[in-house]
Amino acid sequence: MKVVNQLSAGGIVYKKKRKSSPENEKLWLICQHSQHKGWVFPKGLVGDHNLNEAVEQAALREVQEEGGVEAKIVHPQPIITNYQFKWKDQLIKKTVHYFLMEYISGDPKDHDWEMTDAKFVNEDQVRKTLSYESDREAFGKVLELKI
Ligand code: ATP
């Protein structure tokens, strides 16, 4: 079987509940994929639109497209995850770089067609709703980052 390596980038985006709220009162952006229906963080292929795209640029672009919001990267080191799946006669090995981001503006309702839903939820709901173990692990690691 042909093995294809893919690199994707995305954001684990938080929004403070209120301007004055304590650190632990954050809401997090999750999305439901329109094809496989899994609940995920927004992400997509690096270089999808522009071959020279940086990983950070791709992550911010995907958050805007799939999550409907503008955000900024608040920690320079991404959380790196891997998974693989079969597609036609290929084994796709995907690496995903997730950046911790803070929400700036916009409404998740403005997500594009790649997602059927996008919303901010609390930490417990993120853990309960995410569909994939690698995303739950990435979320755990993001919560440990010092920002
Ligand atoms: P990308 O957003 O990187 O462009 P995509 O939207 O085309 O990718 P994926 O989300 O990678 O597609 O989904 C492709 C397949 O991988 C689907 O069968 C999906 O169920 C599965 N999948 C997606 N995320 C994960 C994961 N974190 N762990 C395991 N399998 C996953």
Short mmCIF file of N, CA and C and ligand atoms in Angstrom, two decimals, residues 6-9 33 35-36 38 40 43-45 48 62 66 81-86 94 96 98 114-115 132-135, ligand 1:
data_model
loop_
_atom_site.label_atom_id
_atom_site.label_comp_id
_atom_site.label_asym_id
_atom_site.label_seq_id
_atom_site.Cartn_x
_atom_site.Cartn_y
_atom_site.Cartn_z
N GLN A 6 1.19 13.49 5.36
CA GLN A 6 0.53 14.81 5.26
C GLN A 6 0.80 15.62 6.52
N LEU A 7 0.95 16.93 6.32
CA LEU A 7 1.14 17.83 7.47
C LEU A 7 -0.05 18.79 7.55
N SER A 8 -0.72 18.79 8.68
CA SER A 8 -1.82 19.73 8.90
C SER A 8 -1.51 20.61 10.11
N ALA A 9 -2.20 21.74 10.18
CA ALA A 9 -1.99 22.66 11.30
C ALA A 9 -3.34 23.22 11.73
N HIS A 33 -16.94 17.94 12.13
CA HIS A 33 -16.52 17.75 10.73
C HIS A 33 -17.72 17.34 9.87
N GLN A 35 -17.87 15.70 7.07
CA GLN A 35 -17.86 14.38 6.43
C GLN A 35 -17.84 13.25 7.46
N HIS A 36 -16.81 13.22 8.31
CA HIS A 36 -16.75 12.07 9.24
C HIS A 36 -17.53 12.32 10.53
N GLY A 38 -16.95 13.68 13.23
CA GLY A 38 -16.23 13.73 14.50
C GLY A 38 -16.11 15.16 15.00
N VAL A 40 -13.81 17.90 16.62
CA VAL A 40 -12.37 18.10 16.49
C VAL A 40 -12.02 19.56 16.75
N LYS A 43 -8.54 22.48 11.90
CA LYS A 43 -7.21 22.25 11.34
C LYS A 43 -7.32 21.87 9.87
N GLY A 44 -6.21 21.95 9.15
CA GLY A 44 -6.24 21.54 7.75
C GLY A 44 -4.83 21.48 7.19
N LEU A 45 -4.75 21.09 5.94
CA LEU A 45 -3.44 20.87 5.32
C LEU A 45 -2.64 22.15 5.19
N ASP A 48 -2.31 24.30 1.59
CA ASP A 48 -3.53 24.01 0.84
C ASP A 48 -3.81 25.08 -0.20
N GLU A 62 -6.91 28.14 9.04
CA GLU A 62 -7.89 27.08 9.26
C GLU A 62 -8.86 27.43 10.40
N GLU A 66 -12.60 27.20 9.33
CA GLU A 66 -13.42 26.12 9.90
C GLU A 66 -14.08 26.52 11.22
N THR A 81 0.73 16.03 17.05
CA THR A 81 0.04 14.73 17.18
C THR A 81 0.11 13.98 15.84
N ASN A 82 -0.16 12.70 15.91
CA ASN A 82 -0.12 11.86 14.69
C ASN A 82 -1.29 10.90 14.69
N TYR A 83 -1.81 10.61 13.50
CA TYR A 83 -2.73 9.49 13.34
C TYR A 83 -2.64 9.04 11.89
N GLN A 84 -3.25 7.90 11.60
CA GLN A 84 -3.23 7.42 10.22
C GLN A 84 -4.56 6.79 9.85
N PHE A 85 -4.86 6.81 8.57
CA PHE A 85 -6.11 6.21 8.09
C PHE A 85 -5.91 5.77 6.65
N LYS A 86 -6.78 4.86 6.19
CA LYS A 86 -6.69 4.40 4.80
C LYS A 86 -7.63 5.24 3.96
N LYS A 94 -0.76 11.17 9.00
CA LYS A 94 -0.92 12.61 9.19
C LYS A 94 -0.28 13.09 10.48
N VAL A 96 -0.16 16.52 12.86
CA VAL A 96 -0.89 17.78 13.06
C VAL A 96 -0.16 18.64 14.09
N TYR A 98 -0.78 21.66 16.46
CA TYR A 98 -1.82 22.50 17.06
C TYR A 98 -1.16 23.62 17.85
N GLU A 114 -16.85 23.03 5.60
CA GLU A 114 -16.07 21.85 6.03
C GLU A 114 -16.52 21.33 7.40
N MET A 115 -17.23 22.21 8.14
CA MET A 115 -17.75 21.84 9.44
C MET A 115 -19.26 22.01 9.44
N TYR A 132 -11.61 12.02 19.19
CA TYR A 132 -10.38 11.24 18.99
C TYR A 132 -9.42 11.39 20.16
N GLU A 133 -8.79 10.26 20.50
CA GLU A 133 -7.86 10.22 21.62
C GLU A 133 -6.69 11.20 21.42
N SER A 134 -6.19 11.28 20.18
CA SER A 134 -5.02 12.15 19.96
C SER A 134 -5.38 13.62 20.22
N ASP A 135 -6.64 13.99 19.96
CA ASP A 135 -7.07 15.37 20.24
C ASP A 135 -7.23 15.58 21.75
P1 ATP B 1 -7.46 18.01 7.25
O1 ATP B 1 -8.36 18.78 8.18
O2 ATP B 1 -6.14 17.67 7.90
O3 ATP B 1 -7.35 18.62 5.89
P2 ATP B 1 -9.56 16.20 6.51
O4 ATP B 1 -10.60 17.14 6.99
O5 ATP B 1 -9.48 15.96 5.04
O6 ATP B 1 -8.15 16.59 7.08
P3 ATP B 1 -9.40 14.22 8.60
O7 ATP B 1 -10.05 15.04 9.67
O8 ATP B 1 -7.94 13.97 8.73
O9 ATP B 1 -9.77 14.76 7.15
O10 ATP B 1 -10.16 12.81 8.55
C1 ATP B 1 -9.71 11.76 7.72
C2 ATP B 1 -10.00 10.43 8.43
O11 ATP B 1 -9.23 10.38 9.64
C3 ATP B 1 -11.44 10.25 8.84
O12 ATP B 1 -11.76 8.88 8.65
C4 ATP B 1 -11.47 10.58 10.31
O13 ATP B 1 -12.47 9.86 10.99
C5 ATP B 1 -10.07 10.19 10.77
N1 ATP B 1 -9.54 11.05 11.84
C6 ATP B 1 -9.62 12.41 11.92
N2 ATP B 1 -9.00 12.87 13.01
C7 ATP B 1 -8.50 11.79 13.65
C8 ATP B 1 -7.73 11.60 14.84
N3 ATP B 1 -7.36 12.64 15.60
N4 ATP B 1 -7.39 10.34 15.18
C9 ATP B 1 -7.75 9.28 14.41
N5 ATP B 1 -8.46 9.38 13.28
C10 ATP B 1 -8.84 10.62 12.89
#
